[in-house]
Short mmCIF file of C-alpha atoms and ligand atoms in Angstrom, two decimals:
data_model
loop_
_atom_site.label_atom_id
_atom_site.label_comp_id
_atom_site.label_asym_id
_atom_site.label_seq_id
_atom_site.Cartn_x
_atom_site.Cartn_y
_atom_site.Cartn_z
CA UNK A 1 92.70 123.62 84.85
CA UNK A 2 92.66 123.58 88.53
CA UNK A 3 90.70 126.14 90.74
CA UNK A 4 90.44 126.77 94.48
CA UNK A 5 87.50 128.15 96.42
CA UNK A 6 86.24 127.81 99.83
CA UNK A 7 85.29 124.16 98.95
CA UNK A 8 87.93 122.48 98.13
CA UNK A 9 90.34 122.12 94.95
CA UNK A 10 87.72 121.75 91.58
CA UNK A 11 89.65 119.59 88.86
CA UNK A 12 88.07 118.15 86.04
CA UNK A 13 84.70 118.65 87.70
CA UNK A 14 85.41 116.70 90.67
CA UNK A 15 85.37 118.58 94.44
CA UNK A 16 88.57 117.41 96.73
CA UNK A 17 87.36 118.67 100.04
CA UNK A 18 90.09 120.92 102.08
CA UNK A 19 89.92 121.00 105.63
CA UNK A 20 90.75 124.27 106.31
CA UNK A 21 90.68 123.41 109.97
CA UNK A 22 92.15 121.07 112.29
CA UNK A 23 91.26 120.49 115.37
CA UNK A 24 94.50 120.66 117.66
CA UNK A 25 95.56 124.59 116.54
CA UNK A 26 98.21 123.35 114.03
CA UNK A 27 99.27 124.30 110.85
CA UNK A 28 96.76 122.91 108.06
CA UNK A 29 98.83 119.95 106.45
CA UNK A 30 98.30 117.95 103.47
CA UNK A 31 99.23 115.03 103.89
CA UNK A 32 99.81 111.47 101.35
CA UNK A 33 100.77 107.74 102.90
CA UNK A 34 102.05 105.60 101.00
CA UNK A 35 101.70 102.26 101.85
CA UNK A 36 98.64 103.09 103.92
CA UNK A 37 97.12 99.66 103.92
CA UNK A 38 100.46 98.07 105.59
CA UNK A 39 101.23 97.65 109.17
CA UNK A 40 102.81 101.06 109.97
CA UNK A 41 100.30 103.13 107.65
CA UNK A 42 97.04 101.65 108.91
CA UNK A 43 97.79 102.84 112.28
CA UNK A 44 99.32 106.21 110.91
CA UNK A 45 96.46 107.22 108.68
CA UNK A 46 94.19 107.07 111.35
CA UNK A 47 96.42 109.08 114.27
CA UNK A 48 97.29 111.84 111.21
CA UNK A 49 93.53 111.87 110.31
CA UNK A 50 92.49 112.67 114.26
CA UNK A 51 95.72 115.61 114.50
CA UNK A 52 94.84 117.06 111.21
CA UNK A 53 91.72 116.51 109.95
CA UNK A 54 90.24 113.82 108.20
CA UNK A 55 90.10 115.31 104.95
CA UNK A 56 93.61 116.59 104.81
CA UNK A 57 94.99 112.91 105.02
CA UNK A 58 95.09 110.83 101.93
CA UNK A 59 95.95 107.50 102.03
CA UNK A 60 97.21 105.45 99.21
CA UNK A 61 97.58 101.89 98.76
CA UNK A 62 96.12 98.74 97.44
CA UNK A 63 93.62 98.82 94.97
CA UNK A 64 91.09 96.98 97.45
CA UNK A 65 91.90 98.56 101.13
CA UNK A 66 91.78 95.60 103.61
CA UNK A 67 89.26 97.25 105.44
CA UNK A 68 86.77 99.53 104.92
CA UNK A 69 88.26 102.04 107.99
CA UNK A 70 90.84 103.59 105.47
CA UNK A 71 87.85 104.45 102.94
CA UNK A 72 85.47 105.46 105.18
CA UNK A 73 87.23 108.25 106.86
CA UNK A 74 88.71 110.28 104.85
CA UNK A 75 90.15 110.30 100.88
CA UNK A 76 91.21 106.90 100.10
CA UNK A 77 92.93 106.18 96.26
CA UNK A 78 94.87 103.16 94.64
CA UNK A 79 98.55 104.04 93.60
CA UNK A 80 101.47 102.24 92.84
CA UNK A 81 104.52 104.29 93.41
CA UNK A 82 106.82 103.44 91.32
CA UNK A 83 104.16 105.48 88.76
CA UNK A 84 105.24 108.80 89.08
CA UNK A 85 102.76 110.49 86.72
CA UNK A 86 100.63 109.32 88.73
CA UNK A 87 102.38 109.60 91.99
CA UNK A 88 102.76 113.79 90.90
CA UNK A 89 98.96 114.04 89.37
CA UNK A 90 97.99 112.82 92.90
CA UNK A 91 100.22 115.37 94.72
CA UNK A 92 98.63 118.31 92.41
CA UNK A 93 95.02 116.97 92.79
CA UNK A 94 95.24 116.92 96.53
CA UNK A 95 97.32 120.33 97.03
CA UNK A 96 100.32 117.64 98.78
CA UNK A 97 102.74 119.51 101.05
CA UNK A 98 103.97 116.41 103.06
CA UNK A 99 104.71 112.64 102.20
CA UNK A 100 105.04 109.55 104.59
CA UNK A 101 106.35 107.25 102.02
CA UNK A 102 105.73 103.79 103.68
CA UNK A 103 105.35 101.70 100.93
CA UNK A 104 108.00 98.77 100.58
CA UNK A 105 108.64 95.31 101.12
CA UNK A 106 110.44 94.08 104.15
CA UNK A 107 113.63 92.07 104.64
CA UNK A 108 112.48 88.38 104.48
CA UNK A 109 110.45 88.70 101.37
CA UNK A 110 112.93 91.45 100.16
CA UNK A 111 115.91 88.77 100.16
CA UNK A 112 113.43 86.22 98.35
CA UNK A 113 112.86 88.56 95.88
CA UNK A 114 116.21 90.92 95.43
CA UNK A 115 115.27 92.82 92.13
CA UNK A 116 111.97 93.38 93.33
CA UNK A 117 112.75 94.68 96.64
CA UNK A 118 115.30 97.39 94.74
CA UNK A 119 113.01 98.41 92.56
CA UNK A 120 109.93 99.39 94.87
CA UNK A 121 112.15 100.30 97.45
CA UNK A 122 114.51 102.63 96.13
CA UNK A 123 112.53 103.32 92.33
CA UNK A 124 109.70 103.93 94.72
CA UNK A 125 111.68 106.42 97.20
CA UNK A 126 113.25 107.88 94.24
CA UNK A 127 109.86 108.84 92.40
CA UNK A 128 108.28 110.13 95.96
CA UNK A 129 111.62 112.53 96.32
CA UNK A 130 111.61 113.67 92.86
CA UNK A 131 107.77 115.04 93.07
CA UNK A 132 108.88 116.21 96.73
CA UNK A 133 111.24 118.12 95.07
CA UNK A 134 109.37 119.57 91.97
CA UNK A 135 106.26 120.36 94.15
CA UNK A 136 108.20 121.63 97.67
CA UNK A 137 107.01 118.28 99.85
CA UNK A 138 108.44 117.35 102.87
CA UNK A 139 109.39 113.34 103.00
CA UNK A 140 109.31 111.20 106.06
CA UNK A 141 110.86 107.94 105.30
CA UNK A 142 111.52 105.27 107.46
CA UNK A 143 114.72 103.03 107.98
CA UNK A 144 115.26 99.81 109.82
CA UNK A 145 117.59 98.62 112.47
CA UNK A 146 117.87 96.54 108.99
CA UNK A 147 120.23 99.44 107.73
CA UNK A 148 123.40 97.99 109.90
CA UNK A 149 124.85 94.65 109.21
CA UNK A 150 127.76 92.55 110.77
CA UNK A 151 130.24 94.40 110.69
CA UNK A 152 128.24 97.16 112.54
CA UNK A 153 128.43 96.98 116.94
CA UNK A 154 125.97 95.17 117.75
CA UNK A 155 125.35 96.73 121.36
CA UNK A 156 123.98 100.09 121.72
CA UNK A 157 124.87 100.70 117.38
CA UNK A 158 125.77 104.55 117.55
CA UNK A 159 123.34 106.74 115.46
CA UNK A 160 126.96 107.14 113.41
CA UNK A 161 128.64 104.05 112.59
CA UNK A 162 129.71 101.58 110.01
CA UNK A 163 126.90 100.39 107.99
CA UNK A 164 127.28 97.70 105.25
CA UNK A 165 123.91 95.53 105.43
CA UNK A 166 124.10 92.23 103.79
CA UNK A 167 120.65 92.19 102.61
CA UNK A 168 119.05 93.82 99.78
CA UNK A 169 116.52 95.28 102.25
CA UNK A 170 119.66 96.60 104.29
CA UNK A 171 121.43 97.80 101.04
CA UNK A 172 117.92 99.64 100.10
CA UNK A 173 117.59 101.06 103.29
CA UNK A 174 121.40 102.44 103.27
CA UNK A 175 120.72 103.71 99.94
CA UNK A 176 117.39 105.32 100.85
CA UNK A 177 119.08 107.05 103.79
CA UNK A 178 121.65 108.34 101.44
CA UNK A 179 119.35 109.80 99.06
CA UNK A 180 117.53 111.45 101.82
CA UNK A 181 120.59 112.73 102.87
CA UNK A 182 121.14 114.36 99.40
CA UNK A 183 117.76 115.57 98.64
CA UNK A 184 118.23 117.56 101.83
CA UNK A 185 121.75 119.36 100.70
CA UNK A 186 121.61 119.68 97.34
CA UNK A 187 117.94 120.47 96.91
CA UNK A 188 117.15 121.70 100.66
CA UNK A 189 114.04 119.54 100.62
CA UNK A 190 113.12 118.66 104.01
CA UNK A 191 113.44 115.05 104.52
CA UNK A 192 113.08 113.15 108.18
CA UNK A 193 113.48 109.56 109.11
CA UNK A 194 114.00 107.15 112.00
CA UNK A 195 115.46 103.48 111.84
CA UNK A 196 113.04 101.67 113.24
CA UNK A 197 112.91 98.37 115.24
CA UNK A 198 110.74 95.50 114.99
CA UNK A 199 107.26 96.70 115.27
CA UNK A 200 104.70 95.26 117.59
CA UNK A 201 101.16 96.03 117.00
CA UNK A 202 97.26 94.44 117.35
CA UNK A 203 95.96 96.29 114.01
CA UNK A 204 97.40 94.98 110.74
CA UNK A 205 99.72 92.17 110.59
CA UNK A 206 103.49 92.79 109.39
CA UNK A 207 103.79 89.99 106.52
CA UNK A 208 107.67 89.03 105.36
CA UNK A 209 109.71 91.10 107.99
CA UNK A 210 112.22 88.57 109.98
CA UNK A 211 110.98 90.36 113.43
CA UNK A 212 107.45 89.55 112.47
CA UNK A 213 107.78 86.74 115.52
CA UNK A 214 106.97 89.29 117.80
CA UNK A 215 103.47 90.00 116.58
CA UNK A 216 102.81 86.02 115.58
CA UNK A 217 104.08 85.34 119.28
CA UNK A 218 100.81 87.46 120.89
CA UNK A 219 98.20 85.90 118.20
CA UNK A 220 99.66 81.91 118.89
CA UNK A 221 99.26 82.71 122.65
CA UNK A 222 95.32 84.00 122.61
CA UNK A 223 94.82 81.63 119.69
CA UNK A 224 95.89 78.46 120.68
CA UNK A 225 98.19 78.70 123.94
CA UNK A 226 101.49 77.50 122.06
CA UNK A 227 103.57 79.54 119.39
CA UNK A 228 105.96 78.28 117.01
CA UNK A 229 108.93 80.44 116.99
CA UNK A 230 110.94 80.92 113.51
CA UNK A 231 113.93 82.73 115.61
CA UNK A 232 116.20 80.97 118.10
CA UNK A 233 115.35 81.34 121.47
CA UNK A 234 118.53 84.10 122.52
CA UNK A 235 117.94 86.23 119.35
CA UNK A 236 118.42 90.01 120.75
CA UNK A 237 116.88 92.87 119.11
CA UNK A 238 115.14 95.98 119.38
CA UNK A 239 111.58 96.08 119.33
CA UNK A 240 108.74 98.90 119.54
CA UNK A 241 105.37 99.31 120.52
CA UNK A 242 103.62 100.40 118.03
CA UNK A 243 101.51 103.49 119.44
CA UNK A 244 105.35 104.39 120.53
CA UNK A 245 106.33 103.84 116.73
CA UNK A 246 103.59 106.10 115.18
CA UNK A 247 104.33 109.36 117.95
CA UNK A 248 107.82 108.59 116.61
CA UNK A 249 106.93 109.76 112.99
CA UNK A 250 104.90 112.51 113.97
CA UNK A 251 106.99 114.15 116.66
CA UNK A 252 109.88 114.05 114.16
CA UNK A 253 107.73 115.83 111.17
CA UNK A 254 106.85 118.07 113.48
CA UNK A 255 109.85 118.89 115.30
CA UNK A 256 111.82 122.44 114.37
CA UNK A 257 114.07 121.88 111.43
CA UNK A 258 116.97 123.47 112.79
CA UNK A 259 117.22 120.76 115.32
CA UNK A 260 117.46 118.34 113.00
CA UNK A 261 121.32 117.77 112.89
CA UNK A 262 120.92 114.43 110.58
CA UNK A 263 118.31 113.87 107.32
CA UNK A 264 118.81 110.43 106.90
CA UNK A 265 117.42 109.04 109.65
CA UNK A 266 117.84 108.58 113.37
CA UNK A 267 117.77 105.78 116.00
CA UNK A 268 115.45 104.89 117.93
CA UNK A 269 114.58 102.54 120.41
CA UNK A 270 112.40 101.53 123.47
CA UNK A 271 112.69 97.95 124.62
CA UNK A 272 115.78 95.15 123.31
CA UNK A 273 114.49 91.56 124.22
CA UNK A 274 114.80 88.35 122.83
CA UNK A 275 111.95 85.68 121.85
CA UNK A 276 112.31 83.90 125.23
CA UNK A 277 111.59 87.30 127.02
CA UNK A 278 109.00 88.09 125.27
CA UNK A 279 107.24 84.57 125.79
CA UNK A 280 108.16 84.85 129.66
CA UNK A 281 106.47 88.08 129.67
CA UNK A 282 103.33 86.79 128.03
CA UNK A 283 103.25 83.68 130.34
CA UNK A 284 102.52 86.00 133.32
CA UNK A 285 99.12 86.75 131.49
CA UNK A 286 98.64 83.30 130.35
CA UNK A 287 100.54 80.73 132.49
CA UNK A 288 99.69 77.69 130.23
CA UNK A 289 101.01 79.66 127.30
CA UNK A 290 103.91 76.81 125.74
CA UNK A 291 106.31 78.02 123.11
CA UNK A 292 108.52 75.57 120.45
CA UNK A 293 111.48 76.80 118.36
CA UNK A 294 111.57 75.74 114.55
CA UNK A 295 114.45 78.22 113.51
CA UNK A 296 114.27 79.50 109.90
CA UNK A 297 117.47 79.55 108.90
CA UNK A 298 117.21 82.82 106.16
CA UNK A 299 115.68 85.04 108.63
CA UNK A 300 118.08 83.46 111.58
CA UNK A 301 120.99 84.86 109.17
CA UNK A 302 119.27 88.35 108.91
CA UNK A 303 118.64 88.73 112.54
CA UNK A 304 121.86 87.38 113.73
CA UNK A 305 123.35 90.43 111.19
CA UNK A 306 121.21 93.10 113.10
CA UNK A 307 121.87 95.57 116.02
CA UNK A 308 120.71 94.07 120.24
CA UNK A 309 119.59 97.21 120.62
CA UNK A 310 120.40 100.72 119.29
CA UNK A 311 121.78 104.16 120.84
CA UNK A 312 119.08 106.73 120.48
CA UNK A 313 120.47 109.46 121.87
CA UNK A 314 120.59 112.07 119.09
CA UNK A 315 117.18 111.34 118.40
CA UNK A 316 116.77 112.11 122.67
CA UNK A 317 118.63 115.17 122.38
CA UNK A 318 117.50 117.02 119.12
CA UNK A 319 113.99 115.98 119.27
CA UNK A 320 113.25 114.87 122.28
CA UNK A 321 112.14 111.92 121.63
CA UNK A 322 110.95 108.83 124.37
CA UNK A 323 109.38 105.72 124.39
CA UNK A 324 106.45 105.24 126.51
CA UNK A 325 106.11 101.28 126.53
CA UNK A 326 108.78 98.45 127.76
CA UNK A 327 108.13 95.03 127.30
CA UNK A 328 106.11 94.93 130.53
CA UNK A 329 103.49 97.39 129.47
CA UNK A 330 104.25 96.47 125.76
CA UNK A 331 102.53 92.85 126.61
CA UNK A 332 99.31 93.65 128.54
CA UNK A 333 98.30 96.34 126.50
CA UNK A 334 98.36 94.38 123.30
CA UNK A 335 97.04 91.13 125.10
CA UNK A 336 94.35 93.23 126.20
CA UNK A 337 93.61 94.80 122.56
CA UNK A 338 94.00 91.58 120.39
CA UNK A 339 91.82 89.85 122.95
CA UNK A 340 89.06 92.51 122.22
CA UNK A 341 90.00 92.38 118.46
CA UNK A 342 89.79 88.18 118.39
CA UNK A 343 86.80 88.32 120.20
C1 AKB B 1 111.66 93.57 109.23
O1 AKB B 1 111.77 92.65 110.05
O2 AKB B 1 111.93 93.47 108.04
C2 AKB B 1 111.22 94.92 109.75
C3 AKB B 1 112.39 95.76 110.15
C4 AKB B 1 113.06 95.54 111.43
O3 AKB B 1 112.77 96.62 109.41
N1 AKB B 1 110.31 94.76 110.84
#
C-alpha cells in the first residue's frame, strides 16, 4: 500500500522524504541515476542535488558507493539494472518522473568483454525504457562519439550521417540511440541524449574507456612529471570538460520538447585535440612535465575508427547549447583542482 502526506511517500513503514521545494523556482523533479558512482554520475548527482533538491535526487549504483559524498547527501540505494523488478519497485518507492540512465561499460573493456557489454548496455537501457514507459519517465541517455565508426567522416561527423561502429560499445550505442528513437514515436515517451566526447574530469576516474588518456595524462603530470601515453602521439578526437559535460545533460532535460527535432541523441562538442596537444598544453603549467608513447594497439584501433571532432550544430540551434572550456582553460582549471584534490 503506498500513501502520500506532507512527509514524504509511507511504504511498508518506511518515510521517503519529498522535497517539495527546490531552491532555483523549478518544477519539483524526481529524479534516479543510474550509474551514479561512475565518472559522469558522481559529478551529476551532486549538480542535480544543488538544482533540485537533495532529496529529490536518488542515486543508484554500487553496492558500496566509493565515497561517502553520494550517501551523505541525499537517498543513496544499490541496484543493478538489468533487475527490472527492482529497477520499477525503485521508481514507485521514490515517486520517479525522470531517469539519467548512466550505467554501462565503456569501449575498451566493452570490446574485452562483448556479451557483457550487450547485455548491461542495451538489457540495461531496455529495462530503464520499459519502466519509463509503464510509469510516464522521461530518459536521458547518453551516446558516444563511439556511435560512428570508419566508414563515418571523420571531420566535423554531421549530427546525420552514416553510422556503422565496429565495436560492440559502438554497436550498443547505435542500438541504444535507436531504441530511444522508438520509445519516443511509438510510445511518445520523452527521451533526450547527446553523443558525448572523451570526458575530462578531477572527480572520479573513467576506468576502460580508450579516451581515458586524457584524464591519466593530468594525474602522471602532478604525480610524477612524466606520463605514459597508450594512444599515438597524432590521435585526434573530441574531448570535453567535464563541468561542460554535466550542463550538457541538464540543459537538454530541460530544454522545451518541441525543440527537440531528434530523440536519439545529438552532437556535441567543445575542444578536438590530440595527446601531443594536450601534453603541450600541460607543459606550460609544468615545464619539466616529459611524456613517452607505449601505443595499445586495441584501443589505437578504436580511436583511429572515431570522429576528429564532431558538428554540433543542431544541438547549437535547437537547444542552444555551448561549451564554456577549450583546451586552454580545460588544463588550468583541472591542474588547479587535482592539485587541491592530490594534496
Ligand atoms: C570511451 O572512451 O569509451 C568513452 C567514450 C568516448 O564514449 N570515453
Amino acid at each position: 500500500m503506498l500513501f502520500i502526506n506532507l512527509y514524504g511517500i509511507i511504504l511498508n513503514s518506511t518515510i521517503v522524504p519529498l522535497d517539495l521545494q527546490n531552491h532555483q523556482g523549478l518544477p519539483v523533479k524526481r529524479i534516479l541515476i543510474t550509474g551514479a558512482t561512475g565518472q559522469i554520475g558522481s559529478e551529476l548527482t551532486p549538480a542535480l542535488r544543488k538544482r533540485y533538491g537533495d532529496g529529490n535526487v536518488i542515486a543508484a549504483g554500487h553496492k558500496r558507493a566509493p565515497d561517502e559524498t553520494l550517501r551523505s547527501t541525499g537517498p543513496y540505494i544499490a541496484l543493478n539494472v538489468r533487475d527490472s523488478a527492482a529497477l520499477e519497485k525503485t521508481v514507485q518507492q521514490y515517486n520517479i518522473d525522470t531517469i539519467y540512465h548512466l550505467a554501462a561499460l565503456l569501449s575498451a573493456v566493452a570490446e574485452e568483454q562483448p556479451q557483457l557489454a550487450w547485455d548491461v548496455n542495451i538489457n540495461g537501457l531496455l529495462a530503464v525504457l520499459e519502466i519509463a514507459r509503464l510509469h510516464n519517465c522521461s530518459v536521458f541517455h547518453p551516446s558516444s562519439i563511439g556511435a560512428f565508426g570508419p566508414t563515418t567522416p571523420r571531420h566535423k561527423t554531421p549530427q546525420e550521417t552514416l553510422q556503422r561502429p565496429n565495436t560492440m560499445y559502438g554497436v550498443a550505442k547505435v542500438a541504444g540511440e535507436l531504441l530511444c528513437d522508438y520509445y519516443f514515436t511509438r510510445y511518445g515517451i520523452d527521451t533526450r541524449g547527446v553523443r558525448y566526447p572523451g570526458l575530462i574530469s578531477y572527480e572520479t576516474l573513467p576506468g576502460g574507456g580508450t579516451t581515458d588518456y586524457a584524464v591519466d595524462i593530468f594525474y602522471g603530470a602532478l604525480r610524477e612529471k612524466r606520463y605514459c601515453c597508450f594512444l599515438a602521439p597524432t590521435t585526434r578526437l573530441d574531448m570535453m570538460y567535464m563541468p561542460d559535460a554535466i550542463r550538457a545533460a541538464i540543459e537538454i532535460m530541460e530544454a522545451a520538447p518541441a525543440n527537440l527535432l531528434h530523440r536519439n541523441a545529438y552532437n556535441i562538442a567543445a575542444m578536438s585535440c590530440t595527446p601531443e596537444e594536450i601534453y603541450a598544453s600541460i607543459k606550460t603549467h609544468i615545464p619539466d612535465f616529459t611524456i613517452h608513447y607505449e601505443v595499445d594497439p586495441l584501443r589505437q584501433t578504436i580511436a583511429d575508427s572515431w570522429p576528429e571532432s564532431l558538428d554540433d550544430s543542431a544541438a547549437r540551434n535547437q537547444w542552444q547549447w555551448r561549451p564554456e572550456y577549450d583546451l586552454e582553460s580545460m588544463t588550468a582549471d583541472m591542474l588547479a583542482r587535482l592539485a587541491e584534490k592530490l594534496g
